[in-house]
Short mmCIF file of C-alpha atoms in Angstrom, two decimals:
data_model
loop_
_atom_site.label_atom_id
_atom_site.label_comp_id
_atom_site.label_asym_id
_atom_site.label_seq_id
_atom_site.Cartn_x
_atom_site.Cartn_y
_atom_site.Cartn_z
CA MET V 1 -0.60 84.20 72.81
CA ALA V 2 -1.99 84.87 76.08
CA THR V 3 -0.19 87.23 78.19
CA ALA V 4 0.08 87.54 82.06
CA ALA V 5 -2.26 90.30 81.53
CA ASP V 6 -4.76 87.94 79.82
CA THR V 7 -5.22 85.61 82.78
CA GLU V 8 -4.94 88.01 85.67
CA GLY V 9 -7.63 87.47 88.13
CA VAL V 10 -8.56 83.99 86.53
CA SER V 11 -8.19 81.09 89.08
CA GLY V 12 -7.96 77.37 88.18
CA ASP V 13 -11.20 77.34 90.28
CA ASP V 14 -12.77 79.65 87.58
CA GLU V 15 -11.20 77.77 85.04
CA PHE V 16 -13.07 74.62 86.09
CA LYS V 17 -16.14 75.66 87.05
CA LYS V 18 -16.09 77.16 83.33
CA GLU V 19 -14.89 73.94 81.67
CA GLU V 20 -18.25 72.31 83.65
CA GLU V 21 -20.74 74.68 82.18
CA ILE V 22 -19.74 74.05 79.00
CA ARG V 23 -19.73 70.42 79.93
CA ALA V 24 -23.26 70.41 81.35
CA GLY V 25 -24.67 72.50 78.52
CA ARG V 26 -23.46 69.98 75.79
CA LYS V 27 -24.66 67.09 77.59
CA ALA V 28 -28.29 68.96 77.65
CA LEU V 29 -28.07 69.40 74.11
CA LEU V 30 -27.47 65.98 73.64
CA ILE V 31 -29.93 64.67 75.66
CA LYS V 32 -32.33 66.89 74.31
CA ALA V 33 -31.35 65.67 70.68
CA GLY V 34 -31.87 62.11 71.62
CA SER V 35 -28.66 60.40 72.89
CA ASN V 36 -29.00 57.63 75.35
CA TYR V 37 -25.20 57.81 76.26
CA ASN V 38 -24.93 57.52 80.07
CA PHE V 39 -22.75 60.19 80.69
CA ARG V 40 -20.45 59.57 83.82
CA SER V 41 -18.65 62.54 85.75
CA GLN V 42 -15.10 62.77 84.44
CA PHE V 43 -14.22 64.25 87.42
CA ALA V 44 -14.94 61.25 89.99
CA GLY V 45 -11.70 62.05 92.13
CA ASP V 46 -11.26 59.44 95.02
CA ASP V 47 -14.26 57.10 93.21
CA MET V 48 -12.24 56.87 90.23
CA GLU V 49 -10.95 53.41 90.14
CA GLU V 50 -7.31 53.25 89.96
CA GLY V 51 -5.86 52.45 86.58
CA ILE V 52 -8.72 54.57 84.63
CA ASP V 53 -7.81 57.03 82.43
CA PRO V 54 -9.86 60.70 84.01
CA SER V 55 -8.83 62.56 80.98
CA VAL V 56 -11.15 60.16 78.94
CA ASP V 57 -13.99 62.49 77.31
CA ASP V 58 -17.61 62.07 77.15
CA LEU V 59 -19.25 61.42 73.87
CA ASP V 60 -19.48 64.66 71.90
CA PHE V 61 -22.14 63.19 69.41
CA ILE V 62 -25.48 61.52 69.75
CA LEU V 63 -25.00 57.73 69.85
CA PRO V 64 -27.79 56.09 68.39
CA LYS V 65 -29.60 52.83 69.45
CA LEU V 66 -27.73 50.17 67.93
CA ASN V 67 -28.34 46.27 67.21
CA VAL V 68 -25.41 44.83 69.27
CA CYS V 69 -24.39 41.24 68.79
CA ILE V 70 -21.81 39.58 70.93
CA LEU V 71 -20.05 36.58 69.64
CA ILE V 72 -18.68 34.44 72.41
CA VAL V 73 -16.63 31.05 72.31
CA GLY V 74 -16.22 28.89 75.32
CA THR V 75 -17.79 27.97 78.64
CA HIS V 76 -20.35 29.01 80.97
CA GLY V 77 -17.51 31.33 82.88
CA ASP V 78 -17.23 33.15 79.50
CA VAL V 79 -20.49 33.27 78.93
CA LEU V 80 -21.93 34.80 82.11
CA PRO V 81 -19.66 38.07 82.14
CA PHE V 82 -21.08 39.02 78.64
CA CYS V 83 -24.68 38.49 79.99
CA SER V 84 -23.92 41.38 82.55
CA LEU V 85 -22.58 43.61 79.58
CA ALA V 86 -25.25 42.98 77.43
CA LYS V 87 -27.97 44.15 80.41
CA GLN V 88 -25.89 47.29 80.49
CA LEU V 89 -26.47 47.87 76.98
CA GLN V 90 -30.18 47.13 77.16
CA GLU V 91 -30.44 49.83 79.80
CA ARG V 92 -29.19 52.27 77.56
CA GLY V 93 -31.55 51.51 74.62
CA HIS V 94 -29.73 49.14 72.59
CA ARG V 95 -31.09 45.91 71.26
CA VAL V 96 -28.51 42.83 72.08
CA ARG V 97 -28.00 39.64 70.77
CA ILE V 98 -25.71 36.93 72.53
CA ALA V 99 -24.68 34.50 69.63
CA THR V 100 -22.82 31.10 71.69
CA HIS V 101 -23.36 27.65 71.55
CA ASP V 102 -26.75 26.10 72.06
CA VAL V 103 -25.73 24.49 75.58
CA HIS V 104 -25.84 28.40 76.72
CA ARG V 105 -29.09 29.10 75.74
CA GLN V 106 -30.99 28.94 78.59
CA THR V 107 -28.46 31.01 80.71
CA VAL V 108 -28.70 33.79 77.80
CA THR V 109 -32.70 33.94 77.32
CA SER V 110 -33.68 33.52 80.86
CA ARG V 111 -32.00 36.97 81.21
CA SER V 112 -34.14 38.02 78.56
CA ILE V 113 -31.23 38.86 76.32
CA GLU V 114 -31.69 37.35 72.66
CA PHE V 115 -29.89 34.52 71.57
CA TYR V 116 -28.76 32.92 68.44
CA PRO V 117 -26.78 29.62 68.30
CA LEU V 118 -23.29 29.38 67.11
CA ALA V 119 -21.95 25.93 66.17
CA GLY V 120 -19.73 23.85 68.53
CA ASP V 121 -19.17 22.05 71.39
CA PRO V 122 -17.59 23.97 74.22
CA LYS V 123 -17.40 20.70 76.65
CA GLN V 124 -15.37 18.71 73.63
CA LEU V 125 -13.38 22.45 73.07
CA SER V 126 -12.14 22.64 76.81
CA GLN V 127 -11.38 18.76 77.12
CA TRP V 128 -9.14 19.24 73.62
CA THR V 129 -7.50 22.06 75.56
CA VAL V 130 -6.97 20.17 78.45
CA GLN V 131 -5.12 17.70 77.01
CA SER V 132 -3.11 19.77 74.92
CA GLY V 133 -2.38 21.56 78.13
CA GLY V 134 -3.70 24.92 76.95
CA ARG V 135 -0.17 25.32 74.45
CA ILE V 136 0.70 25.33 70.76
CA THR V 137 3.02 22.54 71.42
CA GLY V 138 0.60 20.84 73.06
CA GLU V 139 -1.61 21.01 70.12
CA ALA V 140 1.30 19.42 68.33
CA ARG V 141 1.73 16.52 70.03
CA ALA V 142 -1.68 15.57 70.49
CA ALA V 143 -1.88 15.94 66.62
CA MET V 144 1.04 13.30 66.31
CA ALA V 145 -0.34 10.98 69.02
CA ASP V 146 -3.56 10.93 67.26
CA PRO V 147 -4.20 12.73 63.85
CA SER V 148 -7.95 12.51 63.97
CA VAL V 149 -8.12 15.07 66.89
CA LEU V 150 -7.00 17.44 64.94
CA LYS V 151 -8.76 17.00 62.44
CA LYS V 152 -12.01 17.06 64.72
CA LYS V 153 -11.22 20.40 66.22
CA ASP V 154 -10.17 22.06 62.73
CA ALA V 155 -13.97 21.16 61.63
CA MET V 156 -15.46 22.26 64.53
CA LEU V 157 -13.73 25.29 64.43
CA LYS V 158 -14.52 25.83 61.17
CA GLU V 159 -17.93 25.51 61.56
CA ILE V 160 -18.15 27.99 64.58
CA CYS V 161 -16.42 30.69 62.16
CA THR V 162 -19.26 30.26 59.44
CA SER V 163 -22.12 30.36 62.04
CA CYS V 164 -20.85 33.62 62.62
CA TRP V 165 -22.62 34.86 59.64
CA GLY V 166 -25.99 34.09 60.55
CA ALA V 167 -25.35 35.32 64.06
CA VAL V 168 -24.83 38.96 62.76
CA SER V 169 -27.68 38.77 59.83
CA GLU V 170 -30.50 36.02 60.70
CA PRO V 171 -33.12 35.51 63.16
CA ASP V 172 -32.65 32.75 66.01
CA PRO V 173 -34.16 29.44 64.54
CA LEU V 174 -36.10 29.11 67.83
CA SER V 175 -37.28 32.85 68.36
CA PRO V 176 -40.69 31.84 68.11
CA TYR V 177 -40.34 29.36 71.50
CA TYR V 178 -38.76 31.74 73.62
CA GLU V 179 -41.16 30.88 76.14
CA MET V 180 -40.15 27.19 76.11
CA PHE V 181 -36.81 28.30 77.70
CA GLY V 182 -38.44 30.61 80.66
CA ASN V 183 -38.55 33.35 78.90
CA ALA V 184 -42.05 35.14 77.96
CA ASN V 185 -40.70 38.57 76.48
CA VAL V 186 -42.86 39.80 73.96
CA SER V 187 -40.52 42.05 72.22
CA MET V 188 -37.76 39.32 71.62
CA LYS V 189 -40.66 37.03 69.89
CA SER V 190 -42.24 39.70 67.75
CA ASN V 191 -38.84 41.31 66.88
CA SER V 192 -36.75 38.31 65.14
CA ASN V 193 -35.46 39.60 62.27
CA PHE V 194 -31.61 40.88 63.18
CA VAL V 195 -29.24 42.81 61.51
CA ALA V 196 -26.34 43.74 63.33
CA ASP V 197 -24.59 47.65 63.76
CA ALA V 198 -21.78 46.13 66.01
CA VAL V 199 -20.19 43.07 66.81
CA ILE V 200 -18.32 42.67 70.30
CA ALA V 201 -16.39 39.14 70.15
CA ASN V 202 -14.05 37.24 71.86
CA PRO V 203 -10.86 35.68 70.34
CA PRO V 204 -11.92 32.22 69.13
CA CYS V 205 -14.72 33.12 67.08
CA LEU V 206 -12.34 33.47 64.21
CA GLY V 207 -15.06 34.93 61.71
CA HIS V 208 -15.91 37.93 63.57
CA LEU V 209 -13.62 40.38 61.76
CA ASN V 210 -14.91 38.91 58.48
CA VAL V 211 -18.70 39.46 58.99
CA CYS V 212 -17.90 43.04 60.44
CA GLU V 213 -16.01 43.95 56.79
CA ALA V 214 -18.94 42.07 55.35
CA LEU V 215 -21.38 44.21 56.89
CA ALA V 216 -19.10 47.33 57.16
CA ILE V 217 -19.68 47.37 60.90
CA PRO V 218 -17.22 48.30 63.56
CA LEU V 219 -16.20 45.19 65.81
CA HIS V 220 -14.99 45.59 69.49
CA ILE V 221 -12.60 42.66 71.09
CA MET V 222 -13.25 41.64 74.67
CA PHE V 223 -11.44 39.06 76.80
CA PRO V 224 -10.09 38.63 80.43
CA GLN V 225 -6.95 37.12 78.52
CA PRO V 226 -4.06 39.08 76.34
CA TRP V 227 -4.54 38.47 73.01
CA TYR V 228 -3.44 39.63 69.35
CA TYR V 229 -1.59 42.68 70.69
CA GLY V 230 2.23 41.66 71.50
CA THR V 231 3.58 43.25 74.96
CA VAL V 232 7.24 42.35 76.15
CA GLU V 233 5.64 42.01 79.65
CA TYR V 234 4.16 38.70 79.37
CA PRO V 235 3.51 36.19 76.65
CA HIS V 236 0.45 34.95 74.83
CA PRO V 237 -1.74 32.80 77.06
CA PHE V 238 -0.98 29.64 74.68
CA SER V 239 2.65 29.75 73.89
CA GLY V 240 3.81 28.04 76.61
CA LEU V 241 6.37 30.40 77.80
CA SER V 242 7.42 31.53 81.22
CA TYR V 243 5.40 34.08 83.05
CA ASP V 244 8.47 35.49 85.24
CA LYS V 245 8.92 38.95 84.74
CA PRO V 246 11.50 39.64 82.04
CA ALA V 247 14.87 40.88 83.43
CA SER V 248 14.80 43.66 80.94
CA SER V 249 12.29 44.90 77.86
CA THR V 250 15.14 44.39 75.29
CA GLY V 251 16.08 40.97 76.66
CA THR V 252 15.75 37.34 74.86
CA GLN V 253 12.49 36.86 77.35
CA ALA V 254 11.02 39.96 76.44
CA LYS V 255 11.29 39.42 72.93
CA ALA V 256 9.84 35.83 72.83
CA ASN V 257 7.17 37.21 74.50
CA TYR V 258 6.38 40.12 72.13
CA ALA V 259 6.77 37.91 69.42
CA SER V 260 4.53 34.91 70.74
CA TYR V 261 1.29 36.79 69.78
CA SER V 262 2.16 36.99 66.04
CA ILE V 263 3.33 33.39 65.91
CA PHE V 264 -0.10 32.45 67.57
CA GLU V 265 -1.71 34.58 64.75
CA GLY V 266 0.24 32.99 62.21
CA VAL V 267 -0.03 29.74 63.01
CA LEU V 268 -3.68 30.11 63.04
CA HIS V 269 -3.70 31.75 59.60
CA ALA V 270 -1.74 29.23 58.14
CA ASN V 271 -4.36 26.66 59.46
CA PHE V 272 -7.42 28.43 58.69
CA GLY V 273 -6.45 31.04 56.11
CA ARG V 274 -7.45 28.93 52.78
CA PHE V 275 -10.61 27.95 54.37
CA ILE V 276 -11.55 31.36 55.42
CA ASN V 277 -10.90 33.02 52.13
CA GLN V 278 -13.02 30.67 50.57
CA TRP V 279 -15.75 31.32 52.73
CA ARG V 280 -15.02 34.83 52.09
CA VAL V 281 -15.56 34.71 48.32
CA ALA V 282 -18.31 32.35 48.31
CA THR V 283 -20.55 33.54 51.31
CA LEU V 284 -19.89 36.73 52.18
CA LYS V 285 -19.00 38.36 48.81
CA LEU V 286 -15.50 39.46 50.03
CA PRO V 287 -12.09 39.37 48.42
CA PRO V 288 -9.62 36.69 49.53
CA ILE V 289 -7.13 37.93 52.36
CA PRO V 290 -3.38 37.27 51.01
CA TRP V 291 -2.20 34.26 52.61
CA ASN V 292 1.20 35.02 54.00
CA HIS V 293 2.20 35.98 57.59
CA ASN V 294 2.14 39.96 56.45
CA PHE V 295 -1.77 39.09 57.08
CA ALA V 296 -1.90 36.81 60.19
CA ASN V 297 -2.69 39.21 62.88
CA GLN V 298 -5.30 41.20 61.22
CA ILE V 299 -7.00 42.53 64.41
CA ALA V 300 -3.92 44.12 64.90
CA SER V 301 -3.19 45.25 61.63
CA CYS V 302 -6.62 47.36 61.36
CA ASN V 303 -5.93 48.58 65.08
CA ILE V 304 -9.39 47.14 66.55
CA PRO V 305 -10.13 47.83 69.84
CA PHE V 306 -9.58 45.37 72.29
CA SER V 307 -10.98 45.69 76.16
CA ALA V 308 -9.04 43.47 78.82
CA MET V 309 -11.56 42.19 81.43
CA TRP V 310 -9.28 42.33 84.32
CA SER V 311 -9.02 44.66 87.22
CA PRO V 312 -6.19 47.34 86.09
CA SER V 313 -5.34 47.29 90.08
CA PHE V 314 -4.83 43.60 89.27
CA CYS V 315 -2.45 43.81 86.28
CA PRO V 316 -2.06 47.05 84.79
CA LYS V 317 -1.94 47.94 80.91
CA PRO V 318 1.33 46.75 79.57
CA GLN V 319 3.30 50.18 78.83
CA ASP V 320 3.89 48.83 74.89
CA TRP V 321 0.58 48.71 74.94
CA PRO V 322 -1.44 50.97 71.64
CA GLU V 323 -4.06 53.28 72.64
CA GLN V 324 -6.96 50.81 71.59
CA CYS V 325 -6.29 48.41 73.97
CA GLN V 326 -7.33 49.26 77.70
CA VAL V 327 -7.82 47.09 80.86
CA VAL V 328 -11.43 48.01 81.77
CA GLY V 329 -12.10 46.04 84.47
CA THR V 330 -14.11 42.75 85.47
CA PHE V 331 -17.75 42.10 84.06
CA THR V 332 -19.89 41.51 86.85
CA GLN V 333 -24.15 41.88 87.64
CA PHE V 334 -22.54 44.65 90.00
CA THR V 335 -21.18 46.85 87.64
CA GLY V 336 -21.30 50.55 88.65
CA LYS V 337 -22.94 49.41 92.27
CA ALA V 338 -22.16 48.97 95.65
CA ILE V 339 -21.91 45.47 96.34
CA THR V 340 -24.48 44.26 98.86
CA LYS V 341 -25.28 40.46 100.44
CA VAL V 342 -26.54 38.61 97.76
CA GLU V 343 -29.64 36.47 98.37
CA LEU V 344 -30.94 33.23 96.51
CA SER V 345 -34.15 33.19 94.88
CA GLU V 346 -36.48 30.99 96.45
CA GLU V 347 -36.01 28.10 93.84
CA ASP V 348 -32.55 28.44 94.49
CA THR V 349 -33.02 28.26 98.44
CA ILE V 350 -35.14 25.23 98.00
CA LYS V 351 -32.49 23.75 95.38
CA PHE V 352 -29.32 24.07 97.97
CA ALA V 353 -31.19 23.14 101.12
CA ASP V 354 -28.96 20.72 101.92
CA LEU V 355 -25.83 23.11 101.15
CA ILE V 356 -27.30 25.82 103.38
CA LYS V 357 -28.10 23.75 105.83
CA TRP V 358 -24.67 22.11 105.99
CA ILE V 359 -22.66 25.72 105.63
CA GLU V 360 -24.40 26.71 108.50
CA SER V 361 -23.78 23.71 110.65
CA GLY V 362 -19.78 24.66 111.06
CA THR V 363 -17.17 26.68 110.88
CA PRO V 364 -17.05 28.31 107.32
CA PRO V 365 -15.49 25.81 104.73
CA VAL V 366 -13.14 26.18 102.27
CA PHE V 367 -14.11 26.49 98.83
CA ILE V 368 -12.56 24.34 95.96
CA GLY V 369 -13.83 24.98 91.88
CA PHE V 370 -13.38 23.28 88.85
CA GLY V 371 -15.70 25.13 86.76
CA SER V 372 -16.44 23.67 83.47
CA MET V 373 -12.92 21.78 83.16
CA VAL V 374 -12.85 18.16 81.68
CA ILE V 375 -10.83 16.27 83.80
CA LYS V 376 -9.49 13.36 82.96
CA ASP V 377 -9.16 11.43 86.32
CA THR V 378 -11.63 12.47 88.51
CA THR V 379 -11.39 9.93 91.18
CA SER V 380 -7.94 10.32 92.13
CA LEU V 381 -8.44 13.93 92.28
CA GLN V 382 -11.81 13.51 94.60
CA GLN V 383 -10.04 11.01 96.82
CA MET V 384 -7.22 13.77 97.48
CA ILE V 385 -9.30 16.33 98.40
CA MET V 386 -11.22 14.06 101.06
CA ASP V 387 -8.08 12.67 102.18
CA ALA V 388 -7.03 16.17 102.74
CA ALA V 389 -10.03 17.39 104.52
CA LYS V 390 -9.83 14.36 106.95
CA GLU V 391 -6.32 14.62 107.91
CA LEU V 392 -6.77 18.67 108.21
CA GLY V 393 -10.32 18.52 109.86
CA THR V 394 -10.77 21.16 107.30
CA ARG V 395 -14.68 21.79 105.70
CA ILE V 396 -14.53 21.51 102.34
CA VAL V 397 -17.15 22.70 99.57
CA VAL V 398 -16.33 21.28 96.09
CA GLN V 399 -17.72 22.68 92.91
CA SER V 400 -17.79 20.79 89.74
CA SER V 401 -19.69 20.96 86.10
CA TRP V 402 -18.75 18.88 83.59
CA SER V 403 -16.48 16.72 85.36
CA LYS V 404 -18.87 15.43 88.11
CA MET V 405 -17.12 14.88 91.52
CA ASP V 406 -18.93 13.43 94.54
CA VAL V 407 -16.65 13.92 97.60
CA GLU V 408 -19.26 13.17 100.23
CA THR V 409 -19.03 9.31 99.95
CA ASP V 410 -15.91 8.96 102.35
CA CYS V 411 -15.26 12.15 104.41
CA ALA V 412 -16.51 11.54 107.77
CA GLY V 413 -14.91 13.88 110.60
CA PRO V 414 -13.89 12.16 113.91
CA GLU V 415 -18.02 12.83 115.10
CA GLY V 416 -19.30 11.34 111.82
CA GLU V 417 -20.20 14.88 110.48
CA LEU V 418 -19.82 15.23 106.66
CA LEU V 419 -16.38 17.27 106.38
CA CYS V 420 -17.04 17.75 102.16
CA HIS V 421 -20.38 19.04 100.57
CA ASN V 422 -20.69 18.91 96.88
CA VAL V 423 -22.25 21.14 94.54
CA GLY V 424 -22.70 22.07 90.62
CA PRO V 425 -23.42 25.55 89.36
CA VAL V 426 -24.39 27.91 91.83
CA SER V 427 -23.79 31.99 92.49
CA HIS V 428 -20.16 32.50 93.54
CA ASP V 429 -21.62 35.81 94.34
CA TRP V 430 -23.39 34.30 97.33
CA LEU V 431 -21.43 31.09 98.14
CA LEU V 432 -17.92 32.61 98.21
CA PRO V 433 -18.15 35.09 100.99
CA GLN V 434 -19.65 32.22 103.11
CA CYS V 435 -16.32 30.81 102.88
CA CYS V 436 -12.98 30.90 104.56
CA ALA V 437 -10.58 30.48 101.18
CA VAL V 438 -11.05 30.37 97.73
CA ILE V 439 -9.43 27.29 95.49
CA HIS V 440 -10.28 28.20 91.99
CA HIS V 441 -9.38 26.93 88.59
CA GLY V 442 -8.62 30.17 87.36
CA GLY V 443 -11.88 30.71 84.80
CA ALA V 444 -13.53 34.00 83.99
#
């Protein structure tokens, strides 16, 4: 045990400098040995983002270059953040493939990221979610009203599940034709064979854990909503429970919040467990998983890492989440860089010429965006927006995608000026800073 004499004359600054010297020497050895890890300063001081644990150490082993497969089920807003992650991984020397619905192929390959087509139609999935209200009870009501809807949805989710195996182990069927999709990257065309060394996935993929078990590789779940790991602070997003803060961590509401995560996984396991076991045995050559509630939430049971893709300043990590769950921040093209004014490409400048002229012709507008939502009654909604613009004299730019809206038909101001303007897919990084307020549907 150290005594006062042993430590006499050793200041905190000296200990800090010694630790820094050891760290610098270790980094030098690892880099010389071929590590591609992007070492970050552990002592970032005021620059460290609030909520990030500064005690997390740098890697102390050589990180090999990996084949990383990112499995994504969802809309454009689900895919785009992972494109930024993929580019960061590529910069560190890893080979990255994004496996998602074929409708997103252009989004992925135009960024020189490898692609594999997962099954499923995200527009139809989005429409079903709107119909059910994104709740388990809504799913039950929809099934009772029209049993064929549940049958179609189950069939699509099973197709998505089984397509995860090809995503981690087979070439993209269209890899020889990447140039047709705006990508002439030679390495992507010449190296079409792919077997994953690691998988990053969002929860709706269903098959993620099973294909990783088949290849004996690690899995990391990432999602901009809480999933799998229960907390008393707020419920599962598909539970339909209130988001009001519980009065106490031991009350009825807190207990219901925590239980909602395992209940949701239990419902999925009851519905798809037998099918997944058949697939595991026939295709993945794995033993079946016992079909009971004790094995329903396999991600939490196996302590699979979960990264929550939102700012810890916005919503800190729940106190009852385990160590393998971290709130890591949002994924954008500006990750790790200072945000500067975004300029449109020459092609987009021509494409959005009318919008640019309209923005510059008056006061900053209000932005209203519906993303990839499938809205049942667009006519009344767009009329409501146009009426509000005329009544308030406010300029509004409305973004829609799968639910096409037209707010330019009946929206003239007192002097005949156009108060509302339509826009489809466009860079939010460019458009939103030019608006005075944002009304957003809440997508990723």
